[in-house]
PDB file of C-alpha atoms in Angstrom:
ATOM      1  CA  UNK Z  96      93.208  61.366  99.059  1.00  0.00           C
ATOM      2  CA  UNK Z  97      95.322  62.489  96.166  1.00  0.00           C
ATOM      3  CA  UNK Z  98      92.742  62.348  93.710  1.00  0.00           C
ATOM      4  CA  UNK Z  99      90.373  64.876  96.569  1.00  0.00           C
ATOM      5  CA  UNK Z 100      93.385  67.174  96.682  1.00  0.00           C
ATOM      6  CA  UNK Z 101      93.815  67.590  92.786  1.00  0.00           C
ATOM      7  CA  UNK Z 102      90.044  68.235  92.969  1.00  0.00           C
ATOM      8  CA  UNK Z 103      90.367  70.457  94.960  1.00  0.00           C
ATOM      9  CA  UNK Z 104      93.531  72.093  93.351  1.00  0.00           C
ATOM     10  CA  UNK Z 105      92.006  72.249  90.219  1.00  0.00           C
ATOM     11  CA  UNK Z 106      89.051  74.271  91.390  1.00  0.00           C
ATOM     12  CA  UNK Z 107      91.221  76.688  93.261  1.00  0.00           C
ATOM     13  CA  UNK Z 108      92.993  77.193  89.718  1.00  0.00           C
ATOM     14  CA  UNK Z 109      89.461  77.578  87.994  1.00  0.00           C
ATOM     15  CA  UNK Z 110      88.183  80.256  90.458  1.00  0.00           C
ATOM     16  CA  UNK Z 111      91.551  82.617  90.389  1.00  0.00           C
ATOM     17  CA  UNK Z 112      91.203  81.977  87.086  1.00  0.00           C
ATOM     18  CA  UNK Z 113      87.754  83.474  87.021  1.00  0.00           C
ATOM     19  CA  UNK Z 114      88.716  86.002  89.460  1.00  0.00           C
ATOM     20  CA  UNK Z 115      91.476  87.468  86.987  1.00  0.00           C
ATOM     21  CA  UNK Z 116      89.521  87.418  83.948  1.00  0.00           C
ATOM     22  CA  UNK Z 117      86.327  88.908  85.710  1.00  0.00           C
ATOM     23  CA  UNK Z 118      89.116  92.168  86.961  1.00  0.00           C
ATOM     24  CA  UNK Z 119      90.935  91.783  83.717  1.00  0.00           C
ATOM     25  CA  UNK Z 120      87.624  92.800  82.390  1.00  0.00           C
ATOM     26  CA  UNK Z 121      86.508  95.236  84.959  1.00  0.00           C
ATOM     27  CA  UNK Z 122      89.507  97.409  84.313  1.00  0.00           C
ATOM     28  CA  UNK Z 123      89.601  97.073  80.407  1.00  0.00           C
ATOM     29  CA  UNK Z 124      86.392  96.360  79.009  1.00  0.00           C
ATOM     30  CA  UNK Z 125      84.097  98.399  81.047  1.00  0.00           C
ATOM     31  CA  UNK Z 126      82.492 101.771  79.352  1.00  0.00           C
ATOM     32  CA  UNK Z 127      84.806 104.268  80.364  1.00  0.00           C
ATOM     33  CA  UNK Z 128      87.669 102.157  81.354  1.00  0.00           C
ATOM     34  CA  UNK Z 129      90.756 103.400  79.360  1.00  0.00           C
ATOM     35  CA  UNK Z 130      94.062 102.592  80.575  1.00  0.00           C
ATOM     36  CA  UNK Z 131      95.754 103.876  77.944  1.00  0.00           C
ATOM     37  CA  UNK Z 132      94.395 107.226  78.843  1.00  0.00           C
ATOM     38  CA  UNK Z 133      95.420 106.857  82.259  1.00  0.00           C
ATOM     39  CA  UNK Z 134      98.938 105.892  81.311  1.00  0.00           C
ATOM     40  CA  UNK Z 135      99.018 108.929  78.746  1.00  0.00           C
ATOM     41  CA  UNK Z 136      97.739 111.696  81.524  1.00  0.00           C
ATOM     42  CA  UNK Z 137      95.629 114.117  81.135  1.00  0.00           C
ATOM     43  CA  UNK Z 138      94.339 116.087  78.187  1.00  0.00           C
ATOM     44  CA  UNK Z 139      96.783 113.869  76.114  1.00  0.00           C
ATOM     45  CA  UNK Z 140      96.586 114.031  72.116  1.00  0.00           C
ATOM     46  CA  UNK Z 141      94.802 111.109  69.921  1.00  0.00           C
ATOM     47  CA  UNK Z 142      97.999 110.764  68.458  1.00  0.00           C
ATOM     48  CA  UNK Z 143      99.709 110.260  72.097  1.00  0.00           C
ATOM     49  CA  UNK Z 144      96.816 107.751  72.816  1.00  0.00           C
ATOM     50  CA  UNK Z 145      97.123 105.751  69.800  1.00  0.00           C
ATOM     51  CA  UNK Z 146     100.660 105.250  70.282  1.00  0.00           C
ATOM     52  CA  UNK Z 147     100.410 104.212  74.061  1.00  0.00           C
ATOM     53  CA  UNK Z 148      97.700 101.789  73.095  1.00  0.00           C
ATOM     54  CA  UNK Z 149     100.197 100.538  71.002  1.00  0.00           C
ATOM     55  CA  UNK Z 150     103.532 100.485  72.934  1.00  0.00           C
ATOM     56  CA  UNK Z 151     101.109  98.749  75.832  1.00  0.00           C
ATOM     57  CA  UNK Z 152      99.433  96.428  72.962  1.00  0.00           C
ATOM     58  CA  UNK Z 153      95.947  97.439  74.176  1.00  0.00           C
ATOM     59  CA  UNK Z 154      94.815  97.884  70.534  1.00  0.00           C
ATOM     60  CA  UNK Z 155      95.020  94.300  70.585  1.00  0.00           C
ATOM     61  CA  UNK Z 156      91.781  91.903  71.002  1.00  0.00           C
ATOM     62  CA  UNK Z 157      90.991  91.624  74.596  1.00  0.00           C
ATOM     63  CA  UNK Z 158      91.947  87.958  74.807  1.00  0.00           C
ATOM     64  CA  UNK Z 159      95.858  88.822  73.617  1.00  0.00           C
ATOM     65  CA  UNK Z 160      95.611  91.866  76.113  1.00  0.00           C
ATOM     66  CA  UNK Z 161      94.446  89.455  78.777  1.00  0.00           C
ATOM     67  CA  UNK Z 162      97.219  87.283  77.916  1.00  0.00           C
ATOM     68  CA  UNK Z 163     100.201  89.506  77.493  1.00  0.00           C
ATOM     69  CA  UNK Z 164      99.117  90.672  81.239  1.00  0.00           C
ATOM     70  CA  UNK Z 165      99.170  87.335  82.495  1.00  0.00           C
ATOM     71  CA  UNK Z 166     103.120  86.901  80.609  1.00  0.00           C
ATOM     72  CA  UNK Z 167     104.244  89.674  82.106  1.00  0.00           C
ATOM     73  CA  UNK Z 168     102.914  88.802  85.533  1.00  0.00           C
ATOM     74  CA  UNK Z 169     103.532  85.608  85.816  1.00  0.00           C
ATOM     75  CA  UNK Z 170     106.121  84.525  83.468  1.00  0.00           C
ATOM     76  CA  UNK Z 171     108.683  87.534  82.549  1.00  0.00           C
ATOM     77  CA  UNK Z 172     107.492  89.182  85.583  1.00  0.00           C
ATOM     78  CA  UNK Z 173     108.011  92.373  84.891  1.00  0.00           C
ATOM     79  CA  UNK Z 174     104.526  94.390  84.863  1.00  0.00           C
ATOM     80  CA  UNK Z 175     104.698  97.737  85.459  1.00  0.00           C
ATOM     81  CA  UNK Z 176     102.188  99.750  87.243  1.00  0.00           C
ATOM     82  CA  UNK Z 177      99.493 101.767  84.454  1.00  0.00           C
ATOM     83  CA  UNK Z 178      99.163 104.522  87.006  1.00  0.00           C
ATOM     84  CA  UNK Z 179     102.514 104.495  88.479  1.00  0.00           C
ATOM     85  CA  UNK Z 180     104.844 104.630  85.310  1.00  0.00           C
ATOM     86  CA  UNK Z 181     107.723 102.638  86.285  1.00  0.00           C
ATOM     87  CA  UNK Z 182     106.950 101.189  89.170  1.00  0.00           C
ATOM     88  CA  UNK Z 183     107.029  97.191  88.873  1.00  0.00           C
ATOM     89  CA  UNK Z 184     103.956  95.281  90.402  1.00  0.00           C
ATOM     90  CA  UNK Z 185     105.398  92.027  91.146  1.00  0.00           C
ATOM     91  CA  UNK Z 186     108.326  93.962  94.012  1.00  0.00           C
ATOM     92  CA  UNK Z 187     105.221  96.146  95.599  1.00  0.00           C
ATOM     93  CA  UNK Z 188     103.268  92.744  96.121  1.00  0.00           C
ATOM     94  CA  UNK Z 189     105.616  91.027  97.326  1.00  0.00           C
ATOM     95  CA  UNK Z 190     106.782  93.718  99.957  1.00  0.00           C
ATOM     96  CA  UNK Z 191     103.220  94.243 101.287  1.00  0.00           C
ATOM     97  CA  UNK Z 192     102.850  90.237 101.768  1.00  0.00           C
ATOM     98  CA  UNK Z 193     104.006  90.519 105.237  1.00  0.00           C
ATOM     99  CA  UNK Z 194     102.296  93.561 106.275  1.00  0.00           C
ATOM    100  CA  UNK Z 195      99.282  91.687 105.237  1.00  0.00           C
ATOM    101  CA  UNK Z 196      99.592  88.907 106.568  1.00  0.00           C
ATOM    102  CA  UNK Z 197     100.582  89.987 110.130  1.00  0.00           C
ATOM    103  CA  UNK Z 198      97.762  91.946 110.211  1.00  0.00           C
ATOM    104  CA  UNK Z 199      94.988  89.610 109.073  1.00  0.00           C
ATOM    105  CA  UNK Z 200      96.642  87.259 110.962  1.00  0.00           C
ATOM    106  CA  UNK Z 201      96.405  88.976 114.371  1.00  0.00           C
ATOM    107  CA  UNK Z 202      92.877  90.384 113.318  1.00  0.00           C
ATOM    108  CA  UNK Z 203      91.959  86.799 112.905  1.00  0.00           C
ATOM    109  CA  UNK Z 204      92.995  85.639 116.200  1.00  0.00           C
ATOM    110  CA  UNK Z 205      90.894  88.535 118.360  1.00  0.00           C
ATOM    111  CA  UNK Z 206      88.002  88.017 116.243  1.00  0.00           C
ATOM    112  CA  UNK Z 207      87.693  84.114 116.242  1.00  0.00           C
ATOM    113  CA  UNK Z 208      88.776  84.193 120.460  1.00  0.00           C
ATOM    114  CA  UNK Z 209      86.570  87.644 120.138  1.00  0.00           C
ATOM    115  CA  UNK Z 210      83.181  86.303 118.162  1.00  0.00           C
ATOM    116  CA  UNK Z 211      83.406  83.027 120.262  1.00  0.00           C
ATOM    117  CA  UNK Z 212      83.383  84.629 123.675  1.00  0.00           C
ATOM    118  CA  UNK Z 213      80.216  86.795 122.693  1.00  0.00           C
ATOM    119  CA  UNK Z 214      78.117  83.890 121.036  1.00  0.00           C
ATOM    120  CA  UNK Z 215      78.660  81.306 123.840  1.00  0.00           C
ATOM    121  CA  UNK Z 216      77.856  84.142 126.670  1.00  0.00           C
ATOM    122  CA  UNK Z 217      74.880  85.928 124.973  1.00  0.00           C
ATOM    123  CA  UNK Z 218      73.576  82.282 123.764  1.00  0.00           C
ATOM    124  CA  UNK Z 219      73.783  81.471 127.625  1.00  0.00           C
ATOM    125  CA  UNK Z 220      72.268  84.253 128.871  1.00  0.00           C
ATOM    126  CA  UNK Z 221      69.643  84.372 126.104  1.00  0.00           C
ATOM    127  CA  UNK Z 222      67.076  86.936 127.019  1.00  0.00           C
ATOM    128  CA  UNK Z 223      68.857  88.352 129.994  1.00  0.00           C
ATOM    129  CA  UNK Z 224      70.444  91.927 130.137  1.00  0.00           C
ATOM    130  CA  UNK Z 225      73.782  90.446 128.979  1.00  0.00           C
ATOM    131  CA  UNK Z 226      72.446  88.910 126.024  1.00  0.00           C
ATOM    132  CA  UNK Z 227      71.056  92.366 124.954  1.00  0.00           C
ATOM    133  CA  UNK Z 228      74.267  94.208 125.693  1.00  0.00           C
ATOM    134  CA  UNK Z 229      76.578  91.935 124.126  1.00  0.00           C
ATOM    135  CA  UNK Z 230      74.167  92.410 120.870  1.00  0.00           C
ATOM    136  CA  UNK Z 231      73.718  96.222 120.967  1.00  0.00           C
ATOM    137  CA  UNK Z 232      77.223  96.338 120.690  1.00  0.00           C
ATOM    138  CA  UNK Z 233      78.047  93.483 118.194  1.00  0.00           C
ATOM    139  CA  UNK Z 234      75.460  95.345 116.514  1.00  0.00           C
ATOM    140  CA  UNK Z 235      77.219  98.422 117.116  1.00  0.00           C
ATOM    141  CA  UNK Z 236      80.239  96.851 115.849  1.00  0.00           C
ATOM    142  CA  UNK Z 237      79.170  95.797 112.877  1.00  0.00           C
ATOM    143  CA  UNK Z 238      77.972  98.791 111.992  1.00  0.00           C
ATOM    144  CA  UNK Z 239      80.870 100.968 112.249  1.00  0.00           C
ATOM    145  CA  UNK Z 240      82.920 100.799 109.108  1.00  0.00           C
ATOM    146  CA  UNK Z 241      86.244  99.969 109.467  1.00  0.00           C
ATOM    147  CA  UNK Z 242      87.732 102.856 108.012  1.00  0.00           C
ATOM    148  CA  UNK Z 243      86.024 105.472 109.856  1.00  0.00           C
ATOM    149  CA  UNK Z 244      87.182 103.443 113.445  1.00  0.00           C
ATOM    150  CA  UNK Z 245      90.745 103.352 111.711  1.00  0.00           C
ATOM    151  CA  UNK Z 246      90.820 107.128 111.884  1.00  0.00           C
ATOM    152  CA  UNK Z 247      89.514 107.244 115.174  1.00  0.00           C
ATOM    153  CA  UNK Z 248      91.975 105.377 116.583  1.00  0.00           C
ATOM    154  CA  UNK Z 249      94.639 107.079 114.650  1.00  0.00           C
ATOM    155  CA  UNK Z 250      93.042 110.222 116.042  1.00  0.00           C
ATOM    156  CA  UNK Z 251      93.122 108.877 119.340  1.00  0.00           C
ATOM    157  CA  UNK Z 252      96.394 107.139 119.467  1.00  0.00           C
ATOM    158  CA  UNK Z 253      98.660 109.635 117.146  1.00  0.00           C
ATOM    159  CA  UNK Z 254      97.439 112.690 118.084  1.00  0.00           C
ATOM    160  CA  UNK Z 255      95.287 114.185 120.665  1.00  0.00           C
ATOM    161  CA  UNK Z 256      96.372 111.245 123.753  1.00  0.00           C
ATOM    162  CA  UNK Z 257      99.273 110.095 122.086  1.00  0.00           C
ATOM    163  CA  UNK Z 258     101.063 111.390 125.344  1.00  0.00           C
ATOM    164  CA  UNK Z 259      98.900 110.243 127.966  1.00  0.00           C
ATOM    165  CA  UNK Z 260      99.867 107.221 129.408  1.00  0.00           C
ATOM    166  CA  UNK Z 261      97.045 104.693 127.813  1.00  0.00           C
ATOM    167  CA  UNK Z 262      98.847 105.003 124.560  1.00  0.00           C
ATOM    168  CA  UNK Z 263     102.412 106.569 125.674  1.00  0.00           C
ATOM    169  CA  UNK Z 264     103.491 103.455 124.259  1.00  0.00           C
ATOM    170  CA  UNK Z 265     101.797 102.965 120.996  1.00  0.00           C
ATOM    171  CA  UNK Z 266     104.672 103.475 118.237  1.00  0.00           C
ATOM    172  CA  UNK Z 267     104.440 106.159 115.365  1.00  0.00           C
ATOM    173  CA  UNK Z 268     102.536 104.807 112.343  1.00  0.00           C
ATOM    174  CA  UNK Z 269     104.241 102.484 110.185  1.00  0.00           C
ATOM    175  CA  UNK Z 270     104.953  98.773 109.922  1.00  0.00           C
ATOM    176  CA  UNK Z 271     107.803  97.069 111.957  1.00  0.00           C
ATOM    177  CA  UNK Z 272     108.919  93.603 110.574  1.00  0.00           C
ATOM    178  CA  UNK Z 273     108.602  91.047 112.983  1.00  0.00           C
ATOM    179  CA  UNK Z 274     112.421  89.665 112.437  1.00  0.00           C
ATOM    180  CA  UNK Z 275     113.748  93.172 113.131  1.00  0.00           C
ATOM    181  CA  UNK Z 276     111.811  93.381 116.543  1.00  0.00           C
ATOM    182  CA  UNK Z 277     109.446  91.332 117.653  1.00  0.00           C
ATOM    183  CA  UNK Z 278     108.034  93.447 120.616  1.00  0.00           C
ATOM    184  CA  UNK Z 279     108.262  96.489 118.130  1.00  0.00           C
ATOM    185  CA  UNK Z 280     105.791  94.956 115.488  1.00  0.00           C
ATOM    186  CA  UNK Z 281     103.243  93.629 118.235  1.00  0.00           C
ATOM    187  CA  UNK Z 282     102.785  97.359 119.044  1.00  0.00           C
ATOM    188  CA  UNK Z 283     102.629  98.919 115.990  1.00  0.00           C
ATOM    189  CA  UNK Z 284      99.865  96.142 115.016  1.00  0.00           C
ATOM    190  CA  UNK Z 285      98.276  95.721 118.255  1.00  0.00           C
ATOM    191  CA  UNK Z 286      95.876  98.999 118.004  1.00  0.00           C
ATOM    192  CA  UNK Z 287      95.014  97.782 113.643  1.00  0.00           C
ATOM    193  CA  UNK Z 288      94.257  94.377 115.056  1.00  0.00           C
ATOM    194  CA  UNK Z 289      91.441  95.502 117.355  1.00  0.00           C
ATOM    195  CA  UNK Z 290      90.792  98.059 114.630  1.00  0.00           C
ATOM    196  CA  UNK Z 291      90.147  95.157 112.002  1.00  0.00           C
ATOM    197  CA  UNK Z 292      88.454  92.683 114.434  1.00  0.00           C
ATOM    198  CA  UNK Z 293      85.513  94.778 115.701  1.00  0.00           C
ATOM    199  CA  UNK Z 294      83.389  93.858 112.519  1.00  0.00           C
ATOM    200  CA  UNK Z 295      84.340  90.437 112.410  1.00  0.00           C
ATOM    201  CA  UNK Z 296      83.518  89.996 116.449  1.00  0.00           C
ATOM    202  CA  UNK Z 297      80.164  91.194 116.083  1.00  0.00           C
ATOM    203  CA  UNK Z 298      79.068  89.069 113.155  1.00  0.00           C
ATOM    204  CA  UNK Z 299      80.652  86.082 114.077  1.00  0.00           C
ATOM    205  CA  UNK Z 300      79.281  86.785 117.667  1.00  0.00           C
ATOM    206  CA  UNK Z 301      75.232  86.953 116.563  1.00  0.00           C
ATOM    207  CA  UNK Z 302      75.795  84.161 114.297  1.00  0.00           C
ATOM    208  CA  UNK Z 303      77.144  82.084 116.932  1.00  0.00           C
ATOM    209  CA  UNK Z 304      74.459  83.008 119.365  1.00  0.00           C
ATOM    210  CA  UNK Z 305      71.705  82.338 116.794  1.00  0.00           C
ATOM    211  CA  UNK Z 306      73.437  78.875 115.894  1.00  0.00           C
ATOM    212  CA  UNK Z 307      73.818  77.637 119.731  1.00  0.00           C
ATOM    213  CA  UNK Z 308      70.458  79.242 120.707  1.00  0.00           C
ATOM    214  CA  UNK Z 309      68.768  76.935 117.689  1.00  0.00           C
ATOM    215  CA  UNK Z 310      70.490  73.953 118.751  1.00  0.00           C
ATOM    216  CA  UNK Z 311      69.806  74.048 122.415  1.00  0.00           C
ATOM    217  CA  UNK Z 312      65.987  73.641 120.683  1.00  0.00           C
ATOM    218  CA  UNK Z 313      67.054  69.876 119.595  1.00  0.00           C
ATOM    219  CA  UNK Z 314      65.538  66.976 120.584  1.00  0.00           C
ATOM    220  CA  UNK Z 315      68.751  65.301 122.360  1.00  0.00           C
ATOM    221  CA  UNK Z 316      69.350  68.612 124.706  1.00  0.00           C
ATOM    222  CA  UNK Z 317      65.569  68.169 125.588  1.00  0.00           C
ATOM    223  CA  UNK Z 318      66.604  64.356 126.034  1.00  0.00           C
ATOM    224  CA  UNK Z 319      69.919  65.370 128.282  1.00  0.00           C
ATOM    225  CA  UNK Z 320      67.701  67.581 130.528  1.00  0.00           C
ATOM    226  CA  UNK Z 321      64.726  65.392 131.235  1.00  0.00           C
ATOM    227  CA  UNK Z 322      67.212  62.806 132.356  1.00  0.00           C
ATOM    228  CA  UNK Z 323      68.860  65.288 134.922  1.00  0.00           C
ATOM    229  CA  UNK Z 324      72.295  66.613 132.650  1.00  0.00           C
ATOM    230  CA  UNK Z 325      72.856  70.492 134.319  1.00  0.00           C
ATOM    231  CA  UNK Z 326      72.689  73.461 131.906  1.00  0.00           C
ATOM    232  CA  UNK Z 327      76.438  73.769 132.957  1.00  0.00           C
ATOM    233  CA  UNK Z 328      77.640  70.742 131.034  1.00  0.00           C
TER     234      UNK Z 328
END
């Protein structure tokens, strides 16, 4: 068991590792990708540029770049935003942990219950007209893109029915930590949840289907049936 889990640790330290050289590289060694020229503004001098690419040590080889970042992120902690001067990365992480969380969290939740309810219904009423409706709309679904259905909602919930009594109690926009109020934070997450699961319902829905529809093709449910077991159980 321990020797699985450091397995398993160590490739979850390989792949972040991987994942922060491939956007270490993405953001500093692509044609066109000058940070130092974002840091220095626009129409900035050469001899502005040069001295920013010093100050930041990005006239350094990529690997010391790549691991002066990783110092300052992980060890001094005190990276500072390229685009926001000032403005310290590790504190704006942190503080958006939560936010994240609670709303992946709840997303995850309605689109598991969600994505199950559609693939166990539509793979039991394969070929009926509630198999076709639940697809068209997890088809739907997944075709809307999630920002576009964000605004929407927004629209919907902010602005134009905001004072109608569907949404009369949908807060303003903004994030409400769950320690502060409880009831507060389900609200002001409830409408992003739904928001977030829609994709996730859909897919999760057709695969299901698909997945029950090509087991209930095995040889042991042909074996249950033939000796009397009811589609039920």
């Amino acid at each position: 068991m321990l020797a699985a889990m450091s397995f398993r640790f160590g490739q979850m330290v390989l792949v972040m590792f991987g994942i922060s050289v491939v956007a270490f590289l993405i953001f500093f060694a692509t044609p066109g990708a000058d940070p130092s020229a974002r840091i220095a503004g626009r129409n900035a001098s050469q001899e502005t540029l040069v001295q920013v690419r010093h100050d930041f040590g990005l006239d350094r080889p990529l690997p010391v770049q790549y691991g002066l970042m990783m110092n300052r992120l992980f060890v001094s902690r005190d990276l500072t935003s390229f685009v926001n001067r000032g403005q310290r990365v590790i504190p704006a992480v942190t503080a958006a942990i939560p936010v994240t969380l609670s709303l992946v969290g709840g997303a995850a939740v309605l689109w598991v219950l969600g994505g199950l309810i559609v693939g166990v219904i539509a793979g039991a009423t394969r070929g009926t007209f509630i198999d076709r409706a639940l697809m068209i709309l997890s088809l739907i679904g997944v075709s809307i893109p999630v920002f576009w259905l964000g605004e929407v909602a927004n629209l919907l919930t902010q602005s134009r029915w905001h004072d109608t009594w569907p949404f009369s109690w949908v807060p303003p926009l903004g994030y409400i930590p769950l320690t502060k109020d409880p009831w507060g934070w389900f609200k002001a997450l409830v409408i992003p949840w739904f928001t977030l699961a829609t994709l996730y319902v859909g897919l999760y829905g057709r695969v299901l289907r698909a997945s029950l529809i090509e087991m209930m093709q095995e040889d042991f449910i042909r074996t249950a049936r033939a000796k009397g077991i009811g589609e039920r159980r």
